[in-house]
Short mmCIF file of N, CA and C in Angstrom, two decimals:
data_model
loop_
_atom_site.label_atom_id
_atom_site.label_comp_id
_atom_site.label_asym_id
_atom_site.label_seq_id
_atom_site.Cartn_x
_atom_site.Cartn_y
_atom_site.Cartn_z
N MET A 1 48.24 11.88 34.39
CA MET A 1 49.07 13.06 34.23
C MET A 1 49.80 12.93 32.91
N ASN A 2 49.60 13.90 32.04
CA ASN A 2 50.23 13.90 30.72
C ASN A 2 51.37 14.88 30.73
N THR A 3 52.57 14.35 30.46
CA THR A 3 53.74 15.22 30.46
C THR A 3 54.02 15.75 29.06
N GLY A 4 53.17 15.38 28.09
CA GLY A 4 53.41 15.83 26.73
C GLY A 4 54.29 14.89 25.95
N ASP A 5 54.81 13.86 26.61
CA ASP A 5 55.66 12.89 25.93
C ASP A 5 54.80 11.98 25.06
N LYS A 6 55.20 11.76 23.83
CA LYS A 6 54.43 10.93 22.91
C LYS A 6 54.28 9.50 23.42
N HIS A 7 55.25 9.01 24.15
CA HIS A 7 55.19 7.63 24.65
C HIS A 7 54.13 7.49 25.74
N ASP A 8 53.88 8.56 26.49
CA ASP A 8 52.86 8.49 27.54
C ASP A 8 51.47 8.37 26.95
N THR A 9 51.24 8.98 25.80
CA THR A 9 49.90 8.99 25.22
C THR A 9 49.70 7.87 24.21
N GLY A 10 50.74 7.13 23.90
CA GLY A 10 50.62 6.05 22.92
C GLY A 10 50.85 6.55 21.50
N GLU A 11 51.06 7.85 21.31
CA GLU A 11 51.33 8.38 19.98
C GLU A 11 52.79 8.13 19.64
N THR A 12 53.06 7.86 18.38
CA THR A 12 54.44 7.69 17.93
C THR A 12 54.60 8.38 16.59
N ASP A 13 55.84 8.64 16.25
CA ASP A 13 56.15 9.21 14.95
C ASP A 13 55.89 8.17 13.87
N ASP A 14 55.54 8.60 12.68
CA ASP A 14 55.30 7.68 11.57
C ASP A 14 56.50 6.77 11.29
N PRO A 15 57.75 7.26 11.31
CA PRO A 15 58.88 6.34 11.08
C PRO A 15 59.01 5.27 12.17
N VAL A 16 58.67 5.61 13.40
CA VAL A 16 58.74 4.63 14.49
C VAL A 16 57.67 3.57 14.28
N THR A 17 56.47 4.00 13.94
CA THR A 17 55.38 3.06 13.68
C THR A 17 55.74 2.14 12.52
N ALA A 18 56.29 2.70 11.47
CA ALA A 18 56.67 1.90 10.30
C ALA A 18 57.74 0.87 10.68
N GLU A 19 58.72 1.29 11.48
CA GLU A 19 59.78 0.37 11.90
C GLU A 19 59.23 -0.73 12.81
N LEU A 20 58.34 -0.37 13.74
CA LEU A 20 57.71 -1.37 14.60
C LEU A 20 56.92 -2.37 13.76
N THR A 21 56.18 -1.89 12.81
CA THR A 21 55.40 -2.77 11.93
C THR A 21 56.32 -3.71 11.17
N ARG A 22 57.40 -3.17 10.61
CA ARG A 22 58.34 -4.00 9.85
C ARG A 22 58.95 -5.08 10.73
N LEU A 23 59.39 -4.72 11.92
CA LEU A 23 60.00 -5.68 12.84
C LEU A 23 58.99 -6.73 13.29
N ARG A 24 57.78 -6.30 13.59
CA ARG A 24 56.75 -7.24 14.05
C ARG A 24 56.34 -8.20 12.93
N GLU A 25 56.32 -7.72 11.70
CA GLU A 25 56.03 -8.62 10.57
C GLU A 25 57.13 -9.67 10.43
N SER A 26 58.38 -9.27 10.64
CA SER A 26 59.49 -10.23 10.61
C SER A 26 59.32 -11.26 11.73
N ILE A 27 58.96 -10.80 12.91
CA ILE A 27 58.75 -11.72 14.03
C ILE A 27 57.62 -12.69 13.71
N ASP A 28 56.54 -12.19 13.14
CA ASP A 28 55.41 -13.06 12.77
C ASP A 28 55.84 -14.12 11.76
N ASN A 29 56.65 -13.74 10.80
CA ASN A 29 57.15 -14.70 9.80
C ASN A 29 58.05 -15.75 10.44
N ILE A 30 58.90 -15.31 11.34
CA ILE A 30 59.80 -16.25 12.03
C ILE A 30 58.97 -17.20 12.89
N ASP A 31 57.97 -16.68 13.59
CA ASP A 31 57.11 -17.55 14.41
C ASP A 31 56.43 -18.60 13.54
N ALA A 32 55.95 -18.20 12.37
CA ALA A 32 55.31 -19.17 11.46
C ALA A 32 56.31 -20.23 11.02
N ALA A 33 57.53 -19.81 10.71
CA ALA A 33 58.57 -20.77 10.31
C ALA A 33 58.89 -21.74 11.45
N VAL A 34 58.95 -21.23 12.68
CA VAL A 34 59.23 -22.09 13.84
C VAL A 34 58.13 -23.15 13.98
N VAL A 35 56.88 -22.73 13.84
CA VAL A 35 55.77 -23.67 13.96
C VAL A 35 55.85 -24.73 12.87
N HIS A 36 56.14 -24.32 11.64
CA HIS A 36 56.23 -25.29 10.55
C HIS A 36 57.43 -26.23 10.73
N MET A 37 58.54 -25.71 11.23
CA MET A 37 59.71 -26.57 11.48
C MET A 37 59.41 -27.56 12.60
N LEU A 38 58.72 -27.12 13.64
CA LEU A 38 58.35 -28.05 14.71
C LEU A 38 57.41 -29.13 14.18
N ALA A 39 56.49 -28.76 13.32
CA ALA A 39 55.58 -29.76 12.74
C ALA A 39 56.38 -30.78 11.94
N GLU A 40 57.36 -30.34 11.16
CA GLU A 40 58.19 -31.26 10.39
C GLU A 40 59.01 -32.14 11.33
N ARG A 41 59.53 -31.56 12.41
CA ARG A 41 60.30 -32.35 13.38
C ARG A 41 59.42 -33.44 13.98
N PHE A 42 58.18 -33.09 14.34
CA PHE A 42 57.30 -34.07 14.94
C PHE A 42 56.89 -35.15 13.95
N LYS A 43 56.84 -34.84 12.67
CA LYS A 43 56.58 -35.88 11.67
C LYS A 43 57.71 -36.91 11.70
N CYS A 44 58.94 -36.42 11.78
CA CYS A 44 60.09 -37.34 11.85
C CYS A 44 60.08 -38.14 13.15
N THR A 45 59.80 -37.46 14.26
CA THR A 45 59.81 -38.19 15.53
C THR A 45 58.66 -39.19 15.60
N GLN A 46 57.57 -38.91 14.89
CA GLN A 46 56.48 -39.90 14.82
C GLN A 46 56.99 -41.17 14.14
N GLN A 47 57.75 -41.01 13.06
CA GLN A 47 58.31 -42.17 12.37
C GLN A 47 59.26 -42.93 13.29
N VAL A 48 60.05 -42.19 14.06
CA VAL A 48 60.95 -42.82 15.03
C VAL A 48 60.13 -43.60 16.06
N GLY A 49 59.05 -43.00 16.56
CA GLY A 49 58.20 -43.66 17.54
C GLY A 49 57.58 -44.94 16.99
N LEU A 50 57.12 -44.90 15.75
CA LEU A 50 56.55 -46.11 15.13
C LEU A 50 57.61 -47.20 15.01
N LEU A 51 58.81 -46.82 14.59
CA LEU A 51 59.90 -47.79 14.45
C LEU A 51 60.26 -48.39 15.81
N LYS A 52 60.35 -47.55 16.83
CA LYS A 52 60.66 -48.03 18.18
C LYS A 52 59.57 -49.00 18.65
N ALA A 53 58.31 -48.64 18.42
CA ALA A 53 57.21 -49.50 18.87
C ALA A 53 57.25 -50.85 18.15
N ARG A 54 57.51 -50.85 16.84
CA ARG A 54 57.57 -52.10 16.08
C ARG A 54 58.67 -53.03 16.59
N HIS A 55 59.75 -52.44 17.06
CA HIS A 55 60.90 -53.24 17.50
C HIS A 55 61.02 -53.29 19.03
N HIS A 56 59.97 -52.88 19.70
CA HIS A 56 59.89 -52.96 21.17
C HIS A 56 61.06 -52.23 21.84
N LEU A 57 61.41 -51.06 21.31
CA LEU A 57 62.44 -50.23 21.91
C LEU A 57 61.78 -49.24 22.86
N PRO A 58 62.48 -48.79 23.89
CA PRO A 58 61.88 -47.86 24.85
C PRO A 58 61.61 -46.49 24.20
N PRO A 59 60.58 -45.79 24.65
CA PRO A 59 60.26 -44.48 24.08
C PRO A 59 61.36 -43.45 24.28
N ALA A 60 62.05 -43.51 25.40
CA ALA A 60 63.12 -42.54 25.69
C ALA A 60 64.48 -43.15 25.35
N ASP A 61 65.41 -42.28 25.00
CA ASP A 61 66.79 -42.69 24.69
C ASP A 61 67.72 -41.67 25.36
N PRO A 62 67.94 -41.80 26.69
CA PRO A 62 68.71 -40.79 27.42
C PRO A 62 70.09 -40.46 26.83
N PRO A 63 70.88 -41.43 26.33
CA PRO A 63 72.16 -41.03 25.74
C PRO A 63 71.99 -40.13 24.51
N ARG A 64 71.03 -40.46 23.65
CA ARG A 64 70.75 -39.63 22.47
C ARG A 64 70.28 -38.24 22.90
N GLU A 65 69.40 -38.19 23.89
CA GLU A 65 68.89 -36.91 24.37
C GLU A 65 70.02 -36.05 24.93
N ALA A 66 70.94 -36.65 25.67
CA ALA A 66 72.07 -35.90 26.22
C ALA A 66 72.95 -35.35 25.10
N ARG A 67 73.18 -36.18 24.07
CA ARG A 67 73.98 -35.69 22.92
C ARG A 67 73.27 -34.53 22.22
N GLN A 68 71.95 -34.63 22.07
CA GLN A 68 71.19 -33.57 21.41
C GLN A 68 71.24 -32.28 22.22
N ILE A 69 71.13 -32.39 23.54
CA ILE A 69 71.18 -31.19 24.38
C ILE A 69 72.56 -30.54 24.28
N ALA A 70 73.61 -31.33 24.35
CA ALA A 70 74.96 -30.76 24.22
C ALA A 70 75.15 -30.10 22.86
N ARG A 71 74.65 -30.75 21.81
CA ARG A 71 74.78 -30.20 20.45
C ARG A 71 73.99 -28.89 20.33
N LEU A 72 72.77 -28.87 20.88
CA LEU A 72 71.95 -27.67 20.79
C LEU A 72 72.54 -26.53 21.62
N ARG A 73 73.12 -26.85 22.77
CA ARG A 73 73.77 -25.80 23.57
C ARG A 73 74.91 -25.18 22.79
N GLN A 74 75.69 -26.01 22.08
CA GLN A 74 76.80 -25.48 21.28
C GLN A 74 76.28 -24.60 20.14
N LEU A 75 75.22 -25.07 19.47
CA LEU A 75 74.62 -24.27 18.40
C LEU A 75 74.11 -22.93 18.95
N ALA A 76 73.51 -22.98 20.13
CA ALA A 76 72.99 -21.75 20.73
C ALA A 76 74.13 -20.77 21.01
N GLU A 77 75.23 -21.27 21.55
CA GLU A 77 76.37 -20.40 21.82
C GLU A 77 76.88 -19.75 20.54
N THR A 78 76.98 -20.55 19.49
CA THR A 78 77.44 -20.03 18.20
C THR A 78 76.49 -18.97 17.66
N ALA A 79 75.20 -19.14 17.92
CA ALA A 79 74.19 -18.20 17.42
C ALA A 79 73.93 -17.05 18.38
N ASN A 80 74.73 -16.93 19.44
CA ASN A 80 74.53 -15.89 20.46
C ASN A 80 73.15 -15.97 21.10
N LEU A 81 72.70 -17.19 21.36
CA LEU A 81 71.45 -17.44 22.06
C LEU A 81 71.81 -18.08 23.40
N ASP A 82 71.10 -17.74 24.43
CA ASP A 82 71.37 -18.29 25.76
C ASP A 82 71.28 -19.82 25.72
N PRO A 83 72.39 -20.53 25.96
CA PRO A 83 72.36 -22.00 25.92
C PRO A 83 71.39 -22.62 26.92
N ALA A 84 71.21 -21.97 28.08
CA ALA A 84 70.26 -22.50 29.06
C ALA A 84 68.84 -22.44 28.51
N PHE A 85 68.51 -21.36 27.80
CA PHE A 85 67.19 -21.26 27.17
C PHE A 85 67.03 -22.35 26.11
N ALA A 86 68.05 -22.55 25.28
CA ALA A 86 67.98 -23.58 24.24
C ALA A 86 67.80 -24.96 24.87
N GLU A 87 68.48 -25.21 25.97
CA GLU A 87 68.34 -26.51 26.65
C GLU A 87 66.93 -26.69 27.20
N LYS A 88 66.38 -25.64 27.81
CA LYS A 88 65.01 -25.73 28.32
C LYS A 88 64.02 -26.01 27.19
N LEU A 89 64.20 -25.34 26.07
CA LEU A 89 63.32 -25.54 24.92
C LEU A 89 63.42 -26.98 24.41
N LEU A 90 64.64 -27.49 24.26
CA LEU A 90 64.80 -28.85 23.77
C LEU A 90 64.26 -29.87 24.78
N ASN A 91 64.46 -29.63 26.06
CA ASN A 91 63.90 -30.54 27.07
C ASN A 91 62.38 -30.59 26.98
N PHE A 92 61.76 -29.44 26.74
CA PHE A 92 60.31 -29.39 26.59
C PHE A 92 59.88 -30.21 25.36
N ILE A 93 60.59 -30.03 24.26
CA ILE A 93 60.26 -30.76 23.02
C ILE A 93 60.48 -32.25 23.22
N ILE A 94 61.60 -32.63 23.84
CA ILE A 94 61.91 -34.05 24.07
C ILE A 94 60.82 -34.69 24.94
N ALA A 95 60.38 -33.99 25.97
CA ALA A 95 59.33 -34.53 26.84
C ALA A 95 58.05 -34.80 26.03
N GLU A 96 57.72 -33.91 25.12
CA GLU A 96 56.53 -34.09 24.28
C GLU A 96 56.72 -35.27 23.33
N VAL A 97 57.90 -35.40 22.76
CA VAL A 97 58.20 -36.52 21.86
C VAL A 97 58.07 -37.84 22.62
N ILE A 98 58.64 -37.92 23.81
CA ILE A 98 58.57 -39.16 24.60
C ILE A 98 57.11 -39.49 24.92
N ARG A 99 56.33 -38.46 25.24
CA ARG A 99 54.90 -38.69 25.52
C ARG A 99 54.22 -39.29 24.28
N HIS A 100 54.53 -38.77 23.11
CA HIS A 100 53.97 -39.33 21.87
C HIS A 100 54.45 -40.76 21.65
N HIS A 101 55.73 -41.02 21.89
CA HIS A 101 56.27 -42.38 21.70
C HIS A 101 55.60 -43.36 22.66
N GLU A 102 55.34 -42.92 23.89
CA GLU A 102 54.65 -43.80 24.84
C GLU A 102 53.24 -44.12 24.35
N ARG A 103 52.57 -43.11 23.80
CA ARG A 103 51.22 -43.32 23.27
C ARG A 103 51.25 -44.26 22.07
N ILE A 104 52.23 -44.10 21.19
CA ILE A 104 52.37 -44.98 20.02
C ILE A 104 52.63 -46.41 20.47
N ALA A 105 53.45 -46.57 21.52
CA ALA A 105 53.83 -47.92 21.97
C ALA A 105 52.64 -48.72 22.48
N VAL A 106 51.61 -48.05 23.02
CA VAL A 106 50.46 -48.78 23.53
C VAL A 106 49.27 -48.77 22.57
N ALA A 107 49.37 -48.02 21.49
CA ALA A 107 48.28 -47.95 20.51
C ALA A 107 48.24 -49.22 19.68
N PRO A 108 47.05 -49.63 19.23
CA PRO A 108 46.99 -50.80 18.35
C PRO A 108 47.67 -50.47 17.03
N PRO A 109 48.31 -51.45 16.40
CA PRO A 109 49.01 -51.17 15.14
C PRO A 109 48.01 -50.75 14.06
N PRO A 110 48.45 -49.87 13.14
CA PRO A 110 47.55 -49.44 12.07
C PRO A 110 47.24 -50.62 11.16
N PRO A 111 46.07 -50.61 10.50
CA PRO A 111 45.72 -51.72 9.62
C PRO A 111 46.71 -51.81 8.46
N ALA A 112 46.95 -53.03 8.03
CA ALA A 112 47.87 -53.24 6.91
C ALA A 112 47.26 -52.68 5.65
N THR A 113 48.11 -52.12 4.80
CA THR A 113 47.62 -51.60 3.53
C THR A 113 47.56 -52.74 2.53
N PRO A 114 46.46 -52.85 1.80
CA PRO A 114 46.38 -53.93 0.82
C PRO A 114 47.39 -53.72 -0.31
N ALA A 115 47.87 -54.82 -0.86
CA ALA A 115 48.82 -54.75 -1.97
C ALA A 115 48.09 -54.21 -3.20
N PRO A 116 48.81 -53.46 -4.05
CA PRO A 116 48.18 -52.94 -5.26
C PRO A 116 47.80 -54.09 -6.20
N PRO A 117 46.77 -53.90 -7.03
CA PRO A 117 46.38 -54.97 -7.95
C PRO A 117 47.49 -55.29 -8.94
N ALA A 118 47.52 -56.54 -9.39
CA ALA A 118 48.57 -56.98 -10.31
C ALA A 118 48.42 -56.33 -11.67
N THR A 119 47.21 -56.03 -12.07
CA THR A 119 46.99 -55.39 -13.38
C THR A 119 46.44 -54.00 -13.18
N PRO A 120 46.79 -53.08 -14.06
CA PRO A 120 46.29 -51.71 -13.91
C PRO A 120 44.77 -51.67 -14.06
N THR A 121 44.17 -50.75 -13.36
CA THR A 121 42.73 -50.56 -13.46
C THR A 121 42.46 -49.23 -14.14
N THR A 122 41.22 -48.99 -14.45
CA THR A 122 40.89 -47.72 -15.10
C THR A 122 40.78 -46.59 -14.10
N ALA A 123 40.58 -46.91 -12.83
CA ALA A 123 40.47 -45.87 -11.82
C ALA A 123 41.86 -45.32 -11.49
N PRO A 124 41.94 -44.02 -11.25
CA PRO A 124 43.25 -43.46 -10.88
C PRO A 124 43.66 -43.98 -9.51
N PRO A 125 44.97 -44.05 -9.25
CA PRO A 125 45.43 -44.54 -7.95
C PRO A 125 45.02 -43.58 -6.84
N ALA A 126 44.79 -44.15 -5.68
CA ALA A 126 44.45 -43.31 -4.52
C ALA A 126 45.68 -42.52 -4.12
N THR A 127 45.45 -41.30 -3.70
CA THR A 127 46.57 -40.47 -3.26
C THR A 127 46.42 -40.19 -1.79
N THR A 128 47.53 -39.90 -1.17
CA THR A 128 47.53 -39.57 0.24
C THR A 128 47.69 -38.06 0.33
N PRO A 129 47.10 -37.44 1.34
CA PRO A 129 47.31 -36.00 1.48
C PRO A 129 48.81 -35.70 1.55
N PRO A 130 49.21 -34.52 1.09
CA PRO A 130 50.64 -34.21 0.99
C PRO A 130 51.39 -34.21 2.30
N THR A 131 50.72 -33.99 3.42
CA THR A 131 51.44 -33.98 4.69
C THR A 131 50.65 -34.77 5.72
N ASP A 132 51.35 -35.32 6.68
CA ASP A 132 50.73 -35.97 7.82
C ASP A 132 51.15 -35.20 9.06
N ARG A 133 50.20 -34.92 9.91
CA ARG A 133 50.54 -34.26 11.17
C ARG A 133 51.19 -35.29 12.07
N TYR A 134 51.93 -34.84 13.06
CA TYR A 134 52.63 -35.76 13.96
C TYR A 134 51.68 -36.66 14.72
N ASP A 135 50.41 -36.24 14.84
CA ASP A 135 49.47 -37.08 15.57
C ASP A 135 48.79 -38.12 14.69
N GLY A 136 49.21 -38.22 13.43
CA GLY A 136 48.71 -39.25 12.53
C GLY A 136 47.55 -38.80 11.68
N THR A 137 47.01 -37.60 11.91
CA THR A 137 45.93 -37.13 11.07
C THR A 137 46.51 -36.41 9.86
N HIS A 138 45.68 -36.18 8.88
CA HIS A 138 46.15 -35.54 7.66
C HIS A 138 45.72 -34.09 7.61
N SER A 139 46.61 -33.26 7.11
CA SER A 139 46.25 -31.87 6.86
C SER A 139 47.08 -31.40 5.67
N PRO A 140 46.46 -30.72 4.73
CA PRO A 140 47.22 -30.26 3.57
C PRO A 140 48.19 -29.16 3.95
N SER A 141 49.28 -29.06 3.19
CA SER A 141 50.24 -27.98 3.40
C SER A 141 49.62 -26.68 2.93
N PRO A 142 49.96 -25.58 3.58
CA PRO A 142 49.50 -24.31 3.05
C PRO A 142 50.04 -24.14 1.63
N PRO A 143 49.34 -23.41 0.76
CA PRO A 143 49.77 -23.31 -0.62
C PRO A 143 51.16 -22.72 -0.80
N HIS A 144 51.60 -21.87 0.13
CA HIS A 144 52.91 -21.24 0.01
C HIS A 144 54.05 -22.11 0.52
N GLN A 145 53.74 -23.21 1.18
CA GLN A 145 54.77 -24.03 1.80
C GLN A 145 55.23 -25.12 0.84
N ALA A 146 56.52 -25.16 0.61
CA ALA A 146 57.07 -26.22 -0.24
C ALA A 146 57.03 -27.54 0.51
N ALA A 147 56.89 -28.60 -0.22
CA ALA A 147 56.87 -29.93 0.42
C ALA A 147 58.26 -30.27 0.92
N TRP A 148 58.34 -30.85 2.09
CA TRP A 148 59.61 -31.27 2.67
C TRP A 148 59.90 -32.70 2.26
N PRO A 149 61.16 -33.04 2.07
CA PRO A 149 61.47 -34.44 1.77
C PRO A 149 61.15 -35.28 2.98
N PRO A 150 60.89 -36.58 2.77
CA PRO A 150 60.59 -37.44 3.92
C PRO A 150 61.78 -37.52 4.86
N CYS A 151 61.48 -37.74 6.10
CA CYS A 151 62.51 -37.87 7.12
C CYS A 151 63.36 -39.09 6.81
N PRO A 152 64.70 -38.95 6.76
CA PRO A 152 65.55 -40.08 6.39
C PRO A 152 65.72 -41.12 7.49
N TYR A 153 65.20 -40.91 8.68
CA TYR A 153 65.34 -41.89 9.76
C TYR A 153 64.11 -42.01 10.59
#
C-alpha cells in the first residue's frame, strides 16, 4: 500500500540524499580510524606480551585492567558516551589482548638476530617493513597513513 509518502517508496529529496551521503562518509572515515587505532594498540600490547613472556609475568594484570576500565568510563562520561558501553568494549579488547599474551607465553622465542658486520659492506642494509601487525606478521601501511612512533612501553 503506497500512501504517497517518499519514505515508503525509498525516494528521498536530493538534499536529504546528499546529507545522508556526507554523514555516512564521515562514519566510514571514523570506522577506518578506529580500525587503524586498534591495530596500533595491538602492536603496543604485542610488545607488552613479549616483555611479559621474557620475564615470566602473567598474561593478565587485573589491577591494571581495573584502572583502565575506570579511566575509560570517566573518558566516556566526559565524551557523552555511555560508560557501560565503553566498559564492554574495553573488556572485549582486554580479553583479546590476554588471549594474545597467553599465546605469546607458550610460543617458542623468535630466533636471535645476528649482529651487524663490523665493517660496512657494499650491499645496502636490510630493511624491515614499516609496520608489524599485532600477530607478528608484516604488512605495509596504506600510503595515506602516517607512520606512528614506536610504543614507549
